[in-house]
Tab-separated table of C-alpha atoms and ligand atoms in Angstrom:
chain	number	residue	atom	x	y	z
N	1	MET	CA	1.950	10.586	-2.481
N	2	LYS	CA	3.140	8.684	-5.502
N	3	PHE	CA	1.068	5.536	-5.475
N	4	ASP	CA	-2.490	4.995	-6.638
N	5	ILE	CA	-3.127	1.729	-4.814
N	6	TYR	CA	-1.999	1.057	-1.254
N	7	LEU	CA	-2.177	-2.501	0.063
N	8	PHE	CA	-1.470	-3.252	3.695
N	9	ASP	CA	-0.652	-6.340	5.642
N	10	LEU	CA	-2.503	-6.345	8.987
N	11	ASP	CA	-0.575	-8.112	11.778
N	12	GLY	CA	2.680	-6.415	12.673
N	13	THR	CA	2.094	-3.679	10.093
N	14	LEU	CA	-1.062	-1.932	11.306
N	15	LEU	CA	-1.717	-4.021	14.389
N	16	HIS	CA	0.763	-4.419	17.210
N	17	LEU	CA	0.706	-8.074	18.252
N	18	GLY	CA	3.894	-8.093	20.293
N	19	ASN	CA	6.386	-10.749	19.280
N	20	ILE	CA	4.439	-12.406	16.453
N	21	ARG	CA	6.672	-15.439	16.256
N	22	HIS	CA	6.171	-16.075	19.939
N	23	TYR	CA	2.441	-15.363	19.679
N	24	ALA	CA	1.948	-17.736	16.738
N	25	GLY	CA	4.111	-20.379	18.398
N	26	LYS	CA	1.890	-20.410	21.462
N	27	ILE	CA	-1.284	-20.759	19.403
N	28	LEU	CA	0.315	-23.521	17.382
N	29	MET	CA	1.071	-25.536	20.507
N	30	GLU	CA	-2.494	-25.100	21.800
N	31	ALA	CA	-3.961	-26.139	18.468
N	32	LEU	CA	-1.723	-29.217	18.407
N	33	LYS	CA	-2.868	-30.107	21.886
N	34	ARG	CA	-6.501	-29.950	20.774
N	35	LEU	CA	-5.621	-32.105	17.784
N	36	ARG	CA	-3.813	-34.517	20.103
N	37	ALA	CA	-0.492	-34.411	18.256
N	38	LYS	CA	1.666	-37.357	19.296
N	39	TYR	CA	5.038	-35.703	18.623
N	40	PRO	CA	4.587	-31.961	19.001
N	41	PRO	CA	7.509	-29.986	17.571
N	42	THR	CA	10.235	-28.472	19.650
N	43	GLY	CA	11.991	-25.124	19.150
N	44	ASP	CA	12.740	-24.234	15.567
N	45	GLU	CA	10.891	-27.244	14.232
N	46	LYS	CA	7.655	-25.281	14.695
N	47	PHE	CA	8.579	-22.866	11.981
N	48	LYS	CA	8.543	-25.574	9.337
N	49	LEU	CA	4.820	-25.100	9.316
N	50	TRP	CA	4.764	-21.354	8.520
N	51	THR	CA	6.729	-21.867	5.347
N	52	SER	CA	5.112	-25.114	4.232
N	53	GLN	CA	2.063	-23.578	2.485
N	54	GLN	CA	0.137	-26.433	0.840
N	55	GLY	CA	2.559	-28.910	2.421
N	56	TYR	CA	1.192	-28.179	5.897
N	57	LEU	CA	-0.841	-31.413	6.025
N	58	LYS	CA	2.332	-33.471	5.626
N	59	VAL	CA	4.162	-31.470	8.308
N	60	LEU	CA	1.268	-31.991	10.732
N	61	GLU	CA	1.056	-35.693	9.933
N	62	GLY	CA	4.742	-35.886	10.758
N	63	TRP	CA	3.902	-34.557	14.215
N	64	GLY	CA	1.319	-37.307	14.690
N	65	VAL	CA	-1.802	-35.202	14.088
N	66	GLU	CA	-4.694	-37.420	13.040
N	67	GLU	CA	-6.991	-34.797	11.525
N	68	PRO	CA	-4.597	-32.234	10.102
N	69	GLN	CA	-7.333	-30.760	7.886
N	70	ASN	CA	-8.855	-29.222	11.021
N	71	PHE	CA	-5.656	-27.462	12.012
N	72	TRP	CA	-6.260	-23.965	10.630
N	73	LYS	CA	-9.831	-23.898	11.897
N	74	PHE	CA	-8.618	-24.659	15.434
N	75	PHE	CA	-5.697	-22.291	15.078
N	76	ASP	CA	-7.984	-19.391	14.078
N	77	GLU	CA	-10.445	-20.083	16.895
N	78	ILE	CA	-7.665	-19.963	19.468
N	79	ASP	CA	-6.131	-16.894	17.821
N	80	PHE	CA	-9.498	-15.084	17.962
N	81	GLU	CA	-10.036	-15.804	21.666
N	82	LYS	CA	-6.493	-14.727	22.506
N	83	ARG	CA	-6.711	-11.503	20.543
N	84	LYS	CA	-9.963	-10.482	22.192
N	85	THR	CA	-8.374	-10.924	25.609
N	86	LEU	CA	-5.142	-9.141	24.620
N	87	ILE	CA	-7.105	-6.223	23.141
N	88	LYS	CA	-9.008	-5.851	26.402
N	89	GLU	CA	-5.689	-5.851	28.241
N	90	LYS	CA	-4.364	-3.280	25.731
N	91	LYS	CA	-1.492	-5.565	24.781
N	92	VAL	CA	-2.754	-5.777	21.220
N	93	TYR	CA	-3.472	-2.398	19.643
N	94	LEU	CA	-3.340	-0.362	16.496
N	95	TYR	CA	0.013	1.367	15.963
N	96	GLN	CA	-0.380	5.039	16.696
N	97	ASP	CA	0.520	6.224	13.184
N	98	VAL	CA	-2.183	4.149	11.467
N	99	ASN	CA	-5.228	6.408	11.709
N	100	TYR	CA	-3.458	9.519	10.475
N	101	MET	CA	-1.924	7.674	7.536
N	102	LEU	CA	-5.177	5.983	6.482
N	103	LYS	CA	-7.131	9.234	6.665
N	104	LYS	CA	-4.537	11.058	4.625
N	105	ILE	CA	-4.554	8.475	1.853
N	106	TYR	CA	-8.309	7.935	1.918
N	107	HIS	CA	-9.104	11.637	1.600
N	108	HIS	CA	-6.428	12.377	-0.967
N	109	LYS	CA	-7.689	14.484	-3.877
N	110	ASP	CA	-6.527	11.900	-6.431
N	111	SER	CA	-8.811	9.216	-4.968
N	112	LYS	CA	-6.399	6.505	-3.950
N	113	LYS	CA	-7.437	2.913	-3.363
N	114	LEU	CA	-6.744	1.090	-0.113
N	115	ALA	CA	-6.952	-2.592	0.758
N	116	ILE	CA	-5.876	-5.148	3.313
N	117	VAL	CA	-4.122	-8.351	2.221
N	118	THR	CA	-3.751	-10.631	5.221
N	119	ASN	CA	-3.172	-14.305	5.961
N	120	THR	CA	-5.415	-13.939	9.017
N	121	ALA	CA	-8.959	-15.376	9.045
N	122	TYR	CA	-11.662	-13.079	7.632
N	123	TYR	CA	-13.705	-12.987	10.833
N	124	ILE	CA	-10.686	-12.009	12.928
N	125	CYS	CA	-9.649	-9.366	10.397
N	126	ASP	CA	-13.190	-8.024	10.336
N	127	PHE	CA	-13.323	-7.898	14.110
N	128	ILE	CA	-10.041	-5.954	14.264
N	129	LEU	CA	-11.053	-3.443	11.578
N	130	ASN	CA	-14.370	-2.804	13.301
N	131	LYS	CA	-12.958	-2.750	16.777
N	132	PHE	CA	-10.437	-0.046	15.893
N	133	ASN	CA	-12.861	1.750	13.621
N	134	ILE	CA	-10.726	1.668	10.474
N	135	LYS	CA	-12.890	-0.540	8.271
N	136	LYS	CA	-14.288	2.547	6.513
N	137	PHE	CA	-10.880	3.336	5.007
N	138	PHE	CA	-10.519	0.118	3.036
N	139	HIS	CA	-12.167	-0.423	-0.330
N	140	GLU	CA	-11.316	-4.123	-0.299
N	141	THR	CA	-10.031	-6.835	2.018
N	142	PHE	CA	-8.389	-10.138	1.190
N	143	SER	CA	-8.233	-12.606	4.056
N	144	LEU	CA	-8.291	-16.354	4.662
N	145	GLY	CA	-10.303	-18.706	6.871
N	146	TYR	CA	-12.555	-20.467	4.380
N	147	TYR	CA	-10.635	-23.747	4.871
N	148	ASP	CA	-11.094	-24.804	1.301
N	149	ASN	CA	-7.445	-25.199	0.357
N	150	ASP	CA	-6.992	-21.536	1.028
N	151	GLN	CA	-3.433	-22.016	2.276
N	152	GLU	CA	-2.400	-21.873	-1.365
N	153	LEU	CA	-3.766	-18.319	-1.446
N	154	ALA	CA	-1.736	-17.269	1.590
N	155	LYS	CA	1.231	-14.935	1.181
N	156	PRO	CA	3.935	-15.516	-0.120
N	157	SER	CA	1.546	-16.475	-2.930
N	158	PRO	CA	0.729	-13.318	-4.919
N	159	LYS	CA	-2.864	-14.512	-5.441
N	160	GLY	CA	-4.398	-12.313	-2.726
N	161	ILE	CA	-2.708	-9.208	-4.091
N	162	LEU	CA	-3.667	-10.087	-7.672
N	163	THR	CA	-7.303	-10.637	-6.651
N	164	ILE	CA	-7.448	-7.164	-5.148
N	165	LEU	CA	-5.642	-5.528	-8.086
N	166	ASP	CA	-8.163	-7.143	-10.376
N	167	LYS	CA	-11.037	-5.667	-8.401
N	168	PHE	CA	-9.386	-2.253	-8.671
N	169	LYS	CA	-8.974	-2.789	-12.445
N	170	TYR	CA	-5.273	-2.130	-12.008
N	171	ASP	CA	-3.302	-1.433	-15.154
N	172	PRO	CA	0.465	-1.330	-14.540
N	173	ASN	CA	0.896	1.074	-17.453
N	174	GLU	CA	-1.405	3.604	-15.892
N	175	SER	CA	-1.022	3.305	-12.164
N	176	ASN	CA	1.315	2.190	-9.401
N	177	ALA	CA	0.572	-0.151	-6.543
N	178	ILE	CA	2.511	-0.800	-3.354
N	179	LEU	CA	2.204	-3.371	-0.580
N	180	VAL	CA	3.407	-2.494	2.895
N	181	GLY	CA	4.221	-5.417	5.167
N	182	ASP	CA	6.447	-6.407	8.049
N	183	SER	CA	7.607	-9.832	6.890
N	184	LYS	CA	9.517	-11.619	4.188
N	185	LEU	CA	6.276	-13.265	3.052
N	186	ASP	CA	4.817	-9.845	2.238
N	187	ILE	CA	7.836	-8.831	0.214
N	188	ILE	CA	7.895	-12.061	-1.794
N	189	ALA	CA	4.142	-11.831	-2.458
N	190	ALA	CA	4.402	-8.223	-3.664
N	191	LYS	CA	7.367	-8.866	-5.922
N	192	ASN	CA	5.663	-11.941	-7.395
N	193	ALA	CA	2.619	-9.786	-8.081
N	194	LYS	CA	4.998	-7.313	-9.796
N	195	ILE	CA	4.156	-4.349	-7.619
N	196	TYR	CA	6.294	-2.240	-5.276
N	197	ALA	CA	7.172	-3.828	-1.955
N	198	CYS	CA	7.738	-1.807	1.186
N	199	LEU	CA	9.086	-3.445	4.311
N	200	ILE	CA	8.091	-1.787	7.563
N	201	ARG	CA	10.463	-2.528	10.393
N	202	ARG	CA	8.364	-1.697	13.389
N	203	GLU	CA	10.411	-1.265	16.548
N	204	LEU	CA	13.232	-2.823	14.526
N	205	ASN	CA	11.505	-6.178	14.843
N	206	PRO	CA	14.050	-9.043	15.043
N	207	ARG	CA	12.038	-10.986	12.426
N	208	ASN	CA	13.109	-8.602	9.708
N	209	MET	CA	16.390	-7.418	11.169
N	210	ARG	CA	18.418	-9.362	8.623
N	211	TYR	CA	16.316	-8.505	5.604
N	212	LYS	CA	19.436	-7.721	3.571
N	213	GLU	CA	20.120	-11.462	3.466
N	214	TRP	CA	16.754	-12.271	1.855
N	215	ASN	CA	16.978	-13.358	-1.762
N	216	ILE	CA	14.035	-11.131	-2.700
N	217	GLN	CA	14.535	-7.519	-1.664
N	218	PRO	CA	11.965	-4.847	-0.836
N	219	ASP	CA	11.959	-1.682	-2.961
N	220	PHE	CA	11.625	0.437	0.148
N	221	VAL	CA	12.348	0.025	3.844
N	222	ILE	CA	10.639	2.229	6.412
N	223	GLU	CA	10.265	2.299	10.166
N	224	GLU	CA	6.994	4.154	10.459
N	225	LEU	CA	4.060	4.783	8.179
N	226	ASN	CA	4.624	8.534	7.789
N	227	GLU	CA	7.636	7.726	5.650
N	228	LEU	CA	5.246	6.286	3.063
N	229	PHE	CA	4.357	9.756	1.861
N	230	ASP	CA	7.923	10.548	0.832
N	231	LEU	CA	8.814	7.414	-1.108
N	232	GLN	CA	10.209	8.063	-4.566
N	233	TYR	CA	10.598	5.601	-7.409
K	315	LIG	MG1	2.530	-9.162	9.208
């Protein structure tokens, strides 16, 4: 186990959420309904929002939303309700390799550090970590949901990663850090934070099928978490 600090994305990396694009798209449409959007987006137009970061207010205004500042709050509330139901139905669950991997890193003789860096709201993240009994393995968590311009902290911004590294007193000359995530946003965030980036292609997810075309490339590509132990740099 080469790395000293292991950072993990949550959704799609540790937590199976099904087709995340589809899942997020459904929540988006419900949130827009609550916000009484006049021209809700169709098809691919929806995905403008996920890449807009701080520009999300403008995108929402373009769809005729009158109080776009409430969007993420509504989105998270709907997300939370949906997840609770899907967990009960066992459609949302922890990937089966997660517990073993976390235990192995957590109990390693060289005292490794573990953290979550997620764009999901803190109360949802907390619920998930408690629900699946893995909170004890993480020394730190970086999540969103404070609605105070926190979209600028969301991945692909490296700010979440850098905040955690700071807490761990990370010194790149002395130790190595890696972020494991299932999306392009994770890889960009990690590379901007100047740490190793590992793309996990769960079930060969179509979202990251064409990762070779991305302009920022991961250092490692794996399909399951066990492969993490054998990475060489
Ligand atoms: Mg993810």
